Structure formats: structure tokens, C-alpha cells
Coordinates of C-alpha atoms in Angstrom, one line a residue:
M1 CA 46.8 -17.0 -19.0
G2 CA 49.1 -15.5 -21.5
S3 CA 51.4 -13.0 -20.8
T4 CA 51.4 -9.3 -22.2
Y5 CA 53.5 -10.4 -25.1
G6 CA 51.8 -13.5 -25.9
M7 CA 53.8 -15.7 -25.0
E8 CA 53.4 -18.9 -22.7
E9 CA 53.8 -17.9 -18.9
P10 CA 57.0 -19.7 -17.8
V11 CA 55.5 -22.7 -15.1
M12 CA 57.6 -22.5 -12.2
T13 CA 59.1 -25.6 -10.3
D14 CA 58.8 -25.5 -6.1
I15 CA 61.8 -25.9 -4.7
R16 CA 61.9 -28.5 -2.0
P17 CA 61.9 -27.5 1.8
E18 CA 64.3 -29.9 2.3
L19 CA 66.9 -28.5 -0.4
L20 CA 66.5 -25.0 1.2
D21 CA 67.5 -26.2 4.6
E22 CA 70.4 -27.9 3.4
L23 CA 71.3 -25.1 1.5
L24 CA 70.9 -22.7 4.8
A25 CA 72.5 -25.3 7.2
N26 CA 75.7 -22.9 7.6
Y27 CA 73.9 -19.9 7.8
E28 CA 74.5 -17.4 10.7
S29 CA 74.3 -14.1 9.0
P30 CA 72.6 -12.3 6.3
D31 CA 76.5 -11.3 4.6
D32 CA 76.1 -15.5 3.9
L33 CA 73.8 -14.7 1.8
L34 CA 74.0 -11.6 0.2
G35 CA 78.3 -11.1 0.6
D36 CA 80.8 -11.2 -1.9
G37 CA 81.2 -15.1 -1.3
G38 CA 77.6 -15.7 0.0
L39 CA 75.0 -18.6 -1.0
F40 CA 73.2 -16.4 -3.6
R41 CA 76.6 -15.6 -5.9
Q42 CA 77.4 -19.4 -5.7
L43 CA 74.4 -20.4 -6.6
K44 CA 74.1 -18.4 -9.3
K45 CA 77.5 -19.6 -10.6
A46 CA 76.9 -23.0 -9.9
L47 CA 73.5 -22.9 -12.0
L48 CA 75.0 -21.2 -14.8
E49 CA 77.8 -23.4 -15.3
R50 CA 75.5 -26.4 -14.8
A51 CA 73.1 -25.1 -17.9
L52 CA 76.1 -24.4 -19.8
D53 CA 77.3 -28.3 -19.3
A54 CA 73.5 -29.1 -20.2
E55 CA 73.3 -26.7 -23.3
L56 CA 76.5 -28.6 -24.7
S57 CA 74.8 -32.1 -23.5
V58 CA 72.4 -30.9 -26.1
H59 CA 74.9 -29.9 -28.6
L60 CA 76.5 -32.5 -28.5
G61 CA 73.8 -35.1 -28.8
Y62 CA 75.0 -37.2 -25.4
D63 CA 75.7 -36.4 -21.9
K64 CA 79.0 -36.6 -20.4
G65 CA 80.1 -39.9 -19.8
D66 CA 77.8 -41.2 -22.0
P67 CA 79.5 -44.3 -24.2
A68 CA 77.4 -42.8 -27.0
G69 CA 79.3 -40.5 -28.0
R70 CA 81.9 -42.4 -29.0
G71 CA 82.4 -41.8 -32.5
T72 CA 80.3 -39.2 -33.2
G73 CA 82.9 -37.1 -34.6
N74 CA 82.9 -34.7 -32.2
S75 CA 83.6 -34.6 -27.8
R76 CA 84.3 -32.0 -25.1
N77 CA 87.4 -30.6 -24.8
G78 CA 87.7 -28.9 -21.2
H79 CA 87.1 -25.8 -20.2
S80 CA 88.0 -21.8 -20.8
G81 CA 87.5 -19.2 -18.0
K82 CA 85.4 -16.4 -18.4
T83 CA 83.9 -13.3 -16.0
V84 CA 80.7 -11.9 -16.6
L85 CA 79.2 -8.4 -15.0
S86 CA 76.0 -9.7 -13.7
Q87 CA 73.4 -7.3 -10.9
D88 CA 75.6 -9.3 -8.1
G89 CA 78.8 -8.4 -9.1
P90 CA 81.2 -10.3 -11.5
I91 CA 80.9 -13.9 -11.8
A92 CA 83.6 -16.2 -13.0
L93 CA 82.6 -18.8 -15.1
S94 CA 84.2 -22.3 -16.3
V95 CA 82.6 -22.5 -20.0
P96 CA 82.7 -26.2 -21.2
R97 CA 84.0 -26.3 -25.0
D98 CA 83.9 -28.9 -27.5
R99 CA 86.6 -30.3 -29.7
A100 CA 84.9 -29.0 -33.1
G101 CA 84.7 -25.6 -31.7
T102 CA 80.8 -25.4 -33.1
F103 CA 78.8 -25.2 -29.7
Q104 CA 77.3 -21.3 -29.3
P105 CA 75.8 -21.1 -25.7
A106 CA 72.4 -19.3 -25.6
I107 CA 72.5 -18.7 -21.7
V108 CA 76.1 -16.8 -22.0
P109 CA 76.3 -16.2 -25.5
K110 CA 79.7 -15.9 -26.9
G111 CA 81.0 -12.7 -26.4
A112 CA 79.0 -11.5 -24.2
T113 CA 80.2 -9.9 -21.2
R114 CA 77.2 -8.8 -19.2
L115 CA 74.2 -11.3 -18.1
D116 CA 70.6 -10.4 -18.8
G117 CA 69.4 -7.8 -16.0
F118 CA 73.0 -5.6 -16.0
D119 CA 72.3 -3.2 -18.8
D120 CA 68.6 -3.0 -17.4
K121 CA 70.7 -1.7 -14.1
I122 CA 73.0 0.6 -16.3
I123 CA 70.0 2.1 -17.8
S124 CA 67.6 2.5 -15.1
L125 CA 70.1 4.7 -13.3
Y126 CA 70.8 6.5 -16.4
A127 CA 66.8 7.2 -16.4
R128 CA 66.9 8.8 -12.7
G129 CA 69.2 11.4 -14.1
M130 CA 73.1 10.2 -12.7
T131 CA 75.2 11.1 -14.7
V132 CA 77.9 8.7 -16.4
R133 CA 80.9 8.9 -13.6
E134 CA 77.8 8.4 -11.2
I135 CA 76.8 5.4 -12.3
Q136 CA 80.6 4.5 -12.5
G137 CA 80.5 4.6 -8.6
H138 CA 77.5 3.5 -7.7
L139 CA 77.8 -0.1 -9.6
R140 CA 82.1 0.4 -8.2
E141 CA 80.5 1.0 -4.6
L142 CA 77.3 -2.0 -4.7
Y143 CA 78.8 -5.0 -6.5
G144 CA 82.9 -3.9 -6.8
T145 CA 82.4 -3.9 -10.5
E146 CA 84.6 -1.2 -12.8
V147 CA 82.3 -0.3 -15.9
S148 CA 83.7 1.9 -18.6
P149 CA 82.3 5.3 -19.8
D150 CA 82.1 3.7 -23.0
L151 CA 80.1 0.7 -22.6
I152 CA 77.4 3.3 -20.3
S153 CA 77.3 4.6 -23.5
R154 CA 77.0 1.8 -25.7
V155 CA 74.1 0.3 -23.1
T156 CA 72.1 4.3 -23.0
D157 CA 72.5 4.2 -27.1
A158 CA 70.9 0.6 -27.5
V159 CA 67.8 2.4 -26.8
L160 CA 67.6 5.0 -29.5
E161 CA 65.7 2.8 -32.0
E162 CA 63.1 2.4 -29.2
V163 CA 62.8 5.8 -28.9
T164 CA 62.5 6.3 -32.6
D165 CA 60.2 3.6 -32.6
W166 CA 58.4 5.3 -29.4
Q167 CA 57.8 8.7 -31.3
N168 CA 56.3 7.4 -34.6
R169 CA 54.1 4.6 -33.0
P170 CA 50.5 5.0 -33.7
L171 CA 48.1 6.6 -31.7
D172 CA 44.6 6.7 -30.5
P173 CA 41.9 8.0 -33.0
V174 CA 40.3 10.2 -30.2
Y175 CA 41.8 12.1 -27.0
P176 CA 39.2 13.5 -24.5
V177 CA 42.1 16.1 -23.4
V178 CA 45.8 16.8 -24.5
F179 CA 47.8 19.1 -22.4
L180 CA 50.4 20.7 -23.9
D181 CA 53.5 22.6 -22.6
A182 CA 57.5 23.0 -23.3
L183 CA 60.3 22.7 -21.1
R184 CA 63.9 24.7 -21.6
V185 CA 66.8 21.7 -22.1
K186 CA 70.7 23.1 -23.0
I187 CA 71.8 21.0 -25.9
R188 CA 75.0 21.6 -28.0
D189 CA 74.8 22.7 -31.4
G190 CA 76.9 24.2 -34.0
G191 CA 80.0 24.8 -30.8
L192 CA 77.4 26.8 -28.7
V193 CA 75.3 25.6 -26.3
R194 CA 71.6 26.7 -27.0
N195 CA 68.6 26.8 -25.0
K196 CA 66.2 24.3 -27.1
A197 CA 62.4 24.1 -26.3
V198 CA 61.3 20.4 -25.3
Y199 CA 57.9 20.2 -26.6
V200 CA 55.7 17.8 -24.7
A201 CA 51.7 16.0 -25.2
L202 CA 50.6 14.7 -22.4
A203 CA 46.8 13.2 -22.8
Y204 CA 44.2 11.5 -21.4
S205 CA 42.7 8.3 -22.9
E206 CA 39.5 7.3 -23.2
D207 CA 39.8 4.9 -20.6
G208 CA 41.4 7.8 -18.5
D209 CA 44.8 6.5 -18.4
K210 CA 47.9 9.4 -18.9
E211 CA 50.3 8.7 -21.8
V212 CA 52.8 10.7 -23.3
L213 CA 51.9 10.9 -27.6
G214 CA 55.5 12.6 -28.1
L215 CA 58.6 14.7 -27.4
W216 CA 59.7 17.4 -29.8
I217 CA 63.0 19.4 -30.0
D218 CA 62.9 23.1 -31.4
Q219 CA 65.1 25.9 -31.1
T220 CA 62.5 28.1 -29.6
E221 CA 58.4 27.9 -28.3
G222 CA 56.3 29.1 -30.9
A223 CA 53.0 28.4 -32.6
K224 CA 54.6 27.5 -35.9
F225 CA 56.3 24.7 -34.1
W226 CA 53.4 23.5 -32.7
L227 CA 51.2 23.5 -35.9
K228 CA 54.3 21.1 -36.8
V229 CA 53.3 18.5 -33.6
M230 CA 49.6 18.8 -34.4
N231 CA 50.4 17.1 -38.0
D232 CA 52.8 15.0 -36.9
L233 CA 50.2 13.9 -34.2
K234 CA 47.3 13.0 -37.0
N235 CA 49.6 11.8 -39.0
R236 CA 50.3 9.0 -36.5
G237 CA 46.8 8.4 -36.1
V238 CA 45.2 11.0 -33.9
Q239 CA 41.5 12.4 -35.7
D240 CA 40.4 14.4 -33.2
I241 CA 40.9 16.2 -29.8
L242 CA 38.1 17.0 -27.8
I243 CA 40.0 19.6 -25.3
A244 CA 43.3 21.0 -25.9
V245 CA 44.8 22.6 -22.9
V246 CA 47.7 25.1 -23.5
D247 CA 49.2 27.9 -22.4
G248 CA 48.7 31.4 -23.2
L249 CA 51.1 31.4 -26.4
K250 CA 50.0 33.4 -28.8
G251 CA 49.0 31.8 -32.4
F252 CA 48.8 28.8 -30.3
P253 CA 44.8 28.5 -30.7
E254 CA 45.1 28.9 -34.0
A255 CA 47.5 26.3 -34.5
I256 CA 45.7 23.8 -33.1
G257 CA 42.2 24.9 -35.0
A258 CA 44.0 24.4 -38.9
V259 CA 44.8 20.7 -38.0
F260 CA 41.9 19.6 -35.4
P261 CA 39.4 22.6 -36.2
Q262 CA 36.9 20.7 -33.5
T263 CA 38.8 20.6 -31.0
T264 CA 37.8 23.4 -28.1
V265 CA 41.1 25.0 -26.7
Q266 CA 41.2 25.8 -23.1
T267 CA 44.1 28.4 -22.0
C268 CA 45.8 27.4 -18.8
I269 CA 43.9 29.5 -16.0
V270 CA 47.8 29.4 -14.2
H271 CA 49.7 31.1 -16.8
L272 CA 47.3 33.3 -17.6
I273 CA 47.6 34.4 -13.1
R274 CA 51.5 34.1 -13.7
N275 CA 51.5 36.8 -16.3
S276 CA 48.7 38.8 -14.5
L277 CA 51.1 38.7 -11.2
A278 CA 54.1 40.4 -13.7
F279 CA 52.9 43.6 -14.1
V280 CA 51.6 43.4 -10.1
S281 CA 54.4 44.8 -7.3
W282 CA 54.9 42.1 -4.8
K283 CA 52.9 44.9 -1.8
D284 CA 49.9 44.6 -3.9
R285 CA 49.7 40.7 -4.8
K286 CA 47.8 39.2 -1.7
A287 CA 45.3 42.2 -1.8
M288 CA 44.6 42.0 -5.5
M289 CA 44.4 38.3 -5.5
P290 CA 40.9 37.7 -4.2
A291 CA 39.5 40.0 -6.9
L292 CA 41.1 37.6 -9.4
K293 CA 40.2 34.3 -8.4
A294 CA 37.1 35.6 -8.2
V295 CA 37.1 35.7 -12.2
Y296 CA 37.8 31.9 -12.4
Q297 CA 35.9 30.4 -9.8
A298 CA 33.0 31.9 -10.7
V299 CA 29.8 29.3 -11.4
N300 CA 29.5 30.5 -15.0
A301 CA 30.9 32.3 -17.4
E302 CA 28.6 35.0 -17.4
Q303 CA 29.1 35.5 -13.3
A304 CA 33.0 35.2 -14.5
L305 CA 32.8 38.4 -17.0
E306 CA 31.1 40.4 -14.6
C307 CA 34.0 39.6 -11.8
L308 CA 36.2 40.7 -14.4
E309 CA 34.7 44.1 -14.5
T310 CA 34.4 44.4 -11.1
F311 CA 38.7 43.6 -10.9
D312 CA 38.8 46.3 -13.5
R313 CA 37.0 48.8 -12.1
D314 CA 38.6 48.0 -8.5
W315 CA 42.5 47.7 -9.8
G316 CA 42.4 48.6 -13.3
H317 CA 44.0 52.1 -12.6
R318 CA 46.5 50.8 -11.0
Y319 CA 47.2 47.6 -13.7
P320 CA 45.1 48.6 -16.9
A321 CA 47.1 45.9 -18.8
I322 CA 45.3 43.0 -16.9
A323 CA 42.2 43.3 -17.7
P324 CA 42.1 43.7 -21.6
M325 CA 44.7 40.7 -21.6
W326 CA 41.9 38.2 -20.4
R327 CA 39.8 39.8 -22.4
R328 CA 41.6 38.9 -25.6
A329 CA 41.8 35.2 -24.6
W330 CA 37.9 35.4 -23.5
E331 CA 37.0 32.8 -25.9
H332 CA 39.8 30.1 -24.2
V333 CA 39.6 31.5 -21.0
V334 CA 35.3 30.0 -20.2
P335 CA 35.2 26.6 -21.9
F336 CA 36.0 25.2 -18.6
F337 CA 33.0 26.5 -17.0
A338 CA 30.6 24.0 -19.3
F339 CA 31.7 21.5 -17.0
P340 CA 30.9 21.2 -13.3
P341 CA 33.8 22.1 -10.7
A342 CA 36.0 18.4 -10.4
V343 CA 36.0 18.4 -13.7
G344 CA 36.8 21.9 -14.5
K345 CA 39.3 21.7 -12.6
M346 CA 40.7 18.9 -14.4
I347 CA 41.0 21.1 -17.5
Y348 CA 41.6 24.6 -16.6
T349 CA 45.5 24.2 -15.8
T350 CA 48.5 22.5 -17.8
N351 CA 49.2 21.5 -14.4
A352 CA 49.4 17.8 -15.3
V353 CA 51.9 18.3 -17.8
E354 CA 53.7 20.7 -15.9
S355 CA 54.2 17.9 -12.8
L356 CA 55.4 15.8 -15.6
N357 CA 58.2 18.4 -16.7
R358 CA 58.7 18.9 -13.2
S359 CA 60.1 15.1 -12.8
L360 CA 61.7 15.9 -16.4
R361 CA 63.9 18.8 -14.8
K362 CA 65.3 16.9 -11.5
V363 CA 66.7 14.4 -14.1
I364 CA 68.3 16.2 -16.5
K365 CA 69.2 18.9 -13.6
N366 CA 72.8 17.2 -13.0
R367 CA 73.9 17.7 -16.8
G368 CA 75.3 21.3 -17.8
S369 CA 73.9 20.3 -21.5
F370 CA 73.6 17.7 -24.0
P371 CA 76.1 17.3 -27.0
T372 CA 73.0 16.8 -29.7
D373 CA 69.2 16.9 -29.8
E374 CA 69.2 12.5 -29.9
A375 CA 71.1 12.5 -26.3
A376 CA 68.7 14.9 -24.3
L377 CA 65.4 12.6 -26.5
K378 CA 67.5 9.5 -25.1
L379 CA 67.3 10.4 -21.5
L380 CA 64.2 12.1 -21.4
F381 CA 62.7 8.8 -22.9
L382 CA 63.8 6.6 -20.7
A383 CA 62.9 9.2 -16.9
I384 CA 59.5 8.8 -18.9
R385 CA 59.1 4.9 -19.3
H386 CA 60.6 4.4 -16.1
S387 CA 58.8 7.3 -14.0
G388 CA 55.6 6.0 -15.9
V389 CA 53.3 4.9 -15.4
R390 CA 52.6 5.6 -12.1
W391 CA 50.5 8.3 -13.4
K392 CA 47.0 7.1 -11.2
K393 CA 43.4 8.2 -13.5
P394 CA 42.0 11.2 -12.4
I395 CA 39.6 10.5 -9.5
A396 CA 36.8 12.9 -11.4
W397 CA 37.6 10.9 -14.5
T398 CA 34.1 8.8 -14.3
E399 CA 32.1 12.2 -14.2
A400 CA 34.2 13.8 -16.7
Y401 CA 34.0 10.9 -19.2
A402 CA 30.1 10.7 -18.8
Q403 CA 30.4 14.9 -19.5
F404 CA 32.2 14.2 -22.2
S405 CA 29.8 11.3 -24.1
I406 CA 26.8 13.8 -24.0
L407 CA 28.8 16.6 -24.8
F408 CA 30.6 15.1 -27.4
A409 CA 28.4 12.0 -28.4
D410 CA 29.0 11.8 -32.0
R411 CA 33.2 12.5 -31.5
L412 CA 34.1 9.6 -29.1
S413 CA 34.2 6.0 -30.1
G414 CA 32.4 4.8 -26.9
S415 CA 34.7 1.9 -26.2
S416 CA 35.5 2.5 -22.3
R417 CA 34.6 3.2 -18.7

């Protein structure tokens, strides 16, 4: 079976037990394998040097000492020393040369100072939110390797092209549910450090898999910029979104409807509750919450409206702004009532994207600010790639998709589940 990238899987040759026994003949402690002079590092050095010699034989067309090489016009010309950084620390190699200077090693290319895997280690540490100084200390402590800040920057900057490709990649035609939210990041801009909004779109595909559709940065969070986000999604191939779950930002539903007019917009109930509690004194919150919970825990939209009237009757004299706020948003409060509770709970809050944002905040908390928008996007992209995609399909997805297939039968591709 081919690999994910369409290439044949390499055939692994079993190592003879007798060879392993010979290698481990003097094994007494883990340090004999894993230490600075341990077997693993010795093997890596020996195998690399043997591979380099084999490459030179292929390049010259004859093995070392073979009489067939006489008079060919090129021959071996000793070795040169070279130290490369690896995940096991620095390795001093003896690299063979040819007299004509035409040998170009493949396994350790000319000019290469790091083996495959070392850059991935740096990127992995960076993606976990470690600063350049912390990465330097980590590599020094684990591998005894000194790595310059410039090297770390160059290694992590190498992913910027990948970020651009990811930001512009084609998307699915239909997403059943898309969660839209923003988080704040400090970025230098024109000599000042500004709090910028990073817009995040997290979707459930028709298979129930979570996918971050993109990241966008702007000075402020507003409906006008969300309109730009919607247009970007459409330009990248999205034809329809069944349900968009959003916070209570004014003009947000209109921005979505301008691009995806059939989309059902669900206001995040948790955001509404937070906004409601902003009006309430601490001493009243515990007593008031059961009445507010009754609204969104009702069995249907009709009962929810009755509960809102009851809430207004009991608490409106003390907190007159809360019930009108819910009534203004009512059209976008009630869509989740069309689904059974297991499905409704999945779509009545932006918790899914807020959970992602919490993990992103943990990554960026060590940084006072970013020098550019690109630097912020680079770290957030790597954090998503390295955190991901551990996200599991929602337990209720099979039930949810069955409901979507009935309610939105003419808008789904019907290709899954």
C-alpha cells in the first residue's frame, strides 16, 4: 500500500539477531547506548560515513581498491572533517573527496550543517511556545549543542512559505458547522505595540473532522473584517455553510448572510450568558442563574420564550437590560432548538474554537509581543499543526449528520459517514 504522499513504502530489512548480540556484547548501562559516546551515536557516525563512501563509489563507478578505476581520470582523494548537528548532538564525520572535486554527497550535502530531523526538533520546540533563548538552553542541556538565534530564526522562517500555501489552500464545498471567533495578540506596528485581533475559523467537515480553515489578522474585531473572511472562504471554494456559530458581535450575522445567504447563524449561548452577567452583581448571580438557564435549557423555542418572559418578570426590575438583549438576538438564539439535545449542545456555543484559542494563548504567553503579523501567524500556524490534529470527532457526530441530512438534504454532498 502506498504512503500518504503516493510513494512506495521502503522495504525494511530485518537486522540479524547475531549482529545485535555482537553490538550489545559490552552493554552494561543505558549510558552505553544513549550517552555521548554511546552505541547509538557511534552507529549513526559509522553508518553515515559508510554511506558517504558508498555514494562516492557510485559517483566514481568503482569500489575502493578496484583496479577498474585506474585510468578513469578521477579517483579518491582522502577525507575532510565536518561536524553536523543531529537530534543526538554534534557528530564529527570524515567525508570522502574525489580528485576532480565533482562529488556531491546526497546523505550529507555540501554546505549542510544539520541532519534531517534537527530542524524538525527546533520547529517542534518553537511550536510549543518556547522562546529562542529557551530553545537554545534546551538543545544545550539535552545535546550539548550550541545553536545561534540566527539559525533558529532561519529554521522557523522556512515555514513561512508553507503558511502562505496553507492560508490559500482550496477548501471543501460544504461545511456543516463553522465556529468563528477571535483572540488578541500583541504585535508591533509602526513603532507601537498594538493589540490585534487574530480571526479563527474552525469547522466540522462532513466527515466530522475538525479543520482550521484559516487565520486572519486585523487591528480590531468587527463585522466588516468578518465579511472579508467570508469572502476569502468563498474564494477558496466554500459554496455553503449550514450553521455558523458566532459570538454576539453586532453585524456579524449580516456579514455572513451577505456571502452565504442560506447559512443559519447561531449566537453562542455562552457569550450571551457572559454578556448578561456583566450587568449582575456578584451577590445576585447564584440566585439568578437558574432562571437564565431555564431559557436555553428549555425543550423548544416556544418554552424558551416563556422562560425568558418569566425571567424578565422576576429579574427585569433589577436588571432591565438583560431580557431585551436576548430578545434582540432571539432569531439567532433559537436555531439549536431544532435539534435533539446531544446535537444542540454541540452547536450552541463557540466552545470548540475557544478551546483551540486557549491552547494558542498558552503558546504565545511567553512572548511580550511579535515583531510582525507574519511572525505571529508563523507561530500560531505551527502551534495548530503540532497540536493537531489530536481533535476527536464529536461523539454526537453520527446523530448530528443524520439530522443535517434531513434538514439540509439538498445542500450536503452526501459523500460521507
